[in-house]
Coordinates of C-alpha atoms in Angstrom, one line a residue:
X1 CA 42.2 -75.4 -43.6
X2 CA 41.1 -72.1 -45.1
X3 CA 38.8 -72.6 -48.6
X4 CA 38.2 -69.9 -51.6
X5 CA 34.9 -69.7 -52.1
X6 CA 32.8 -68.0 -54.6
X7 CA 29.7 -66.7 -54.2
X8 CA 27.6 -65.5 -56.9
X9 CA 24.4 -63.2 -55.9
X10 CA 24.4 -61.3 -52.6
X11 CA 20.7 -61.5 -51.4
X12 CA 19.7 -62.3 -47.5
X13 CA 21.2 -66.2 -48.5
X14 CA 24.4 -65.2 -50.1
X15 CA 25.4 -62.5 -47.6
X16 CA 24.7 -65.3 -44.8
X17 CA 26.2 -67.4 -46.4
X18 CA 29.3 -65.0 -46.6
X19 CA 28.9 -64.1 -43.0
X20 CA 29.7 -67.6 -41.5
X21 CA 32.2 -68.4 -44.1
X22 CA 34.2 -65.3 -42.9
X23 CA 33.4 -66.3 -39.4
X24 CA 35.2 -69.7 -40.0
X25 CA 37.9 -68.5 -41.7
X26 CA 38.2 -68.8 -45.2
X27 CA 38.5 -66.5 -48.2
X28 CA 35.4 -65.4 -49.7
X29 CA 34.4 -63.2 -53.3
X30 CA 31.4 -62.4 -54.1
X31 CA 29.2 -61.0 -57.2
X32 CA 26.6 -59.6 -57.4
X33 CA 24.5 -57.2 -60.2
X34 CA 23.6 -54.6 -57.6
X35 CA 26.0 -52.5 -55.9
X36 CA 23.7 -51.7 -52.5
X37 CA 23.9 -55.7 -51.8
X38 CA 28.0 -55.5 -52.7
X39 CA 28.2 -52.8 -50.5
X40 CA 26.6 -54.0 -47.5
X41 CA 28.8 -57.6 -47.8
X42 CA 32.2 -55.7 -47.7
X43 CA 33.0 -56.2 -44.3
X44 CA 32.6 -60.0 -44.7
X45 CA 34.2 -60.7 -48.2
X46 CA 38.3 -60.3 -49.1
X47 CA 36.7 -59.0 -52.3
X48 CA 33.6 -58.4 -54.5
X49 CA 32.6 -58.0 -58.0
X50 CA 29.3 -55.8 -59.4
X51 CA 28.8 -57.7 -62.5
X52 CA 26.2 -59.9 -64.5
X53 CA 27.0 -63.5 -63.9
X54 CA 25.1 -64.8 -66.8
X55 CA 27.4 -63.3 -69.2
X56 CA 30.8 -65.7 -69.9
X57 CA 33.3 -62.6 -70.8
X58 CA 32.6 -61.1 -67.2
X59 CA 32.4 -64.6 -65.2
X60 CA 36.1 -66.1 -67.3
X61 CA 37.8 -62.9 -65.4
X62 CA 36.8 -64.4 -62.1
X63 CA 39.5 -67.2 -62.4
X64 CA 36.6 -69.5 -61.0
X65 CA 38.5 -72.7 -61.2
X66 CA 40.7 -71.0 -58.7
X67 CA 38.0 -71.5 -56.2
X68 CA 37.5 -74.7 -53.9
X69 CA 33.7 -74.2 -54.1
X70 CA 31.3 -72.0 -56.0
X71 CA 27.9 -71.0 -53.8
X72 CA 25.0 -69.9 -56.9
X73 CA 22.8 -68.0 -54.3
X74 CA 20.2 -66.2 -57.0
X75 CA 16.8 -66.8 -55.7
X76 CA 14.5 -64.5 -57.7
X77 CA 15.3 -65.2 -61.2
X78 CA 15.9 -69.4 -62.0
X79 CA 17.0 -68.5 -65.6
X80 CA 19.7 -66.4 -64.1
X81 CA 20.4 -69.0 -61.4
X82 CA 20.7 -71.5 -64.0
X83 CA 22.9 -69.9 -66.8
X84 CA 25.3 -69.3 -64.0
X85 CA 26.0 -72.5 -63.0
X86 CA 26.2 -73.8 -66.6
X87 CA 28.5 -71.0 -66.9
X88 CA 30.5 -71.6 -63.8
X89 CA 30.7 -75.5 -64.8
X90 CA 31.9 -74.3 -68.9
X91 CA 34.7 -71.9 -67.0
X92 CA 36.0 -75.1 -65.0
X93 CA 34.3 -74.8 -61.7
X94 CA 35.8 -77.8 -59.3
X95 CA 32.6 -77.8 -56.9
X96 CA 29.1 -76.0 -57.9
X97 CA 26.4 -75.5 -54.9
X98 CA 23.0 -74.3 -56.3
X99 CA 19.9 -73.1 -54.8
X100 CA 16.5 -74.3 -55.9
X101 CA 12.6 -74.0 -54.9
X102 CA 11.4 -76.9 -56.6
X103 CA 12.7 -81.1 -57.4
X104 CA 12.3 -79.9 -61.2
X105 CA 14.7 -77.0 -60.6
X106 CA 17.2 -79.2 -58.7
X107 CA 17.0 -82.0 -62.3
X108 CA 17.7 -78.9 -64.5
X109 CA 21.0 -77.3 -62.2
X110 CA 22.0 -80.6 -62.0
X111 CA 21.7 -81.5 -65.4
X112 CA 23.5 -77.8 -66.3
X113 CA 26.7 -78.3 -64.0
X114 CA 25.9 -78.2 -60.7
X115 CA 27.6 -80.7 -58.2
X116 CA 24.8 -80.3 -55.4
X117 CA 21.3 -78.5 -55.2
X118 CA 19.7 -76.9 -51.5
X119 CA 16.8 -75.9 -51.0
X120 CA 17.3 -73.1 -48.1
X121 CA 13.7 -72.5 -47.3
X122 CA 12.7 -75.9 -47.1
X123 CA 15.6 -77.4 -45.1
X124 CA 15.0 -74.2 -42.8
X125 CA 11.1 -75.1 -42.2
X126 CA 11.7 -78.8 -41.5
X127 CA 14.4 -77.8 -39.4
X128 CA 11.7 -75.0 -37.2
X129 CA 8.8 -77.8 -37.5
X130 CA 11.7 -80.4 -36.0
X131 CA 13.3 -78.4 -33.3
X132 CA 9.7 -76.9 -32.2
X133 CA 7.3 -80.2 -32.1
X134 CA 9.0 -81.0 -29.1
X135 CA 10.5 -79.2 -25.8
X136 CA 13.1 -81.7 -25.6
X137 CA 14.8 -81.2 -28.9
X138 CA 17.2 -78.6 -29.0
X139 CA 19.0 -78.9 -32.2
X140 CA 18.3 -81.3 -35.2
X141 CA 20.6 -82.3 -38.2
X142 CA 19.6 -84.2 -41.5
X143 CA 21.7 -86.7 -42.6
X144 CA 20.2 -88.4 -45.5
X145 CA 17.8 -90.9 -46.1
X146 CA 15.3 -90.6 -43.2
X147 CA 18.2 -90.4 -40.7
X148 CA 19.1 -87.7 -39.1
X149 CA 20.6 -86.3 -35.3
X150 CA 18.7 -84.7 -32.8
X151 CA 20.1 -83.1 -29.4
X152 CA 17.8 -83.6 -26.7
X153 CA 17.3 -81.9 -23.2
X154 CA 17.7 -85.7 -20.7

């Protein structure tokens, strides 16, 4: 089943994020300050906004409680990253993904509006020191609480 999606901030993490949710299927937007980032998304997005997301007027023209899921991929500026998903949640978003760097960013998106927090850079490096400690392992997955799936060569 084909989801909307929202994805505000079109850095390396956004537009992969984009890329593999065009891949699957579903219908993606995305926003972004900077027109170069918008314009190198295009071929992956059904459409695209150049806008500030921290401001209300231009995020309550977005119809974001229209979308399944909102992806807040801002990485360089945590103020920004963090009005927007207070904003998002104000404007009725149904599902708000954040991205973080630290646990205390993770308790103030959460506290702001956001439904879940990942930490890209983290869950990447445990995922390279994982799948490379071992020739065996060829793929690894987290699932929660010290638990987690690993495909191995037999």
């Amino acid at each position: 089943m084909s989801k909307s999606v929202l994805i505000v901030g079109a850095g390396r993490y956004g537009r992969y994020s984009a890329m593999k949710l065009h891949e699957l299927g579903h219908d993606v937007m995305v926003v972004d300050q900077h027109e170069d980032r918008i314009n190198q998304i295009m071929p992956y997005v059904s459409d695209a906004r150049i806008g500030d997301s921290t401001e209300k007027g231009f995020m309550s023209t977005l119809g974001v409680h229209n979308f399944d899921f909102c992806i807040v991929a801002i990485g360089d500026d945590f103020l920004s990253s963090l009005q927007t998903t207070f904003t998002l949640d104000e404007l009725g978003a149904k599902k708000i993904i954040s991205r973080a760097t630290s646990h205390r960013q993770e308790r103030f998106l959460l506290r702001n509006g956001a439904s879940y927090v990942v930490f890209p850079e983290r869950e990447l490096g445990f995922w390279t020191a994982i799948r490379f400690s071992s020739e065996s392992i060829s793929n690894y997955v987290d699932l929660s609480d010290g638990y987690g799936v690993y495909e191995i060569k037999v």
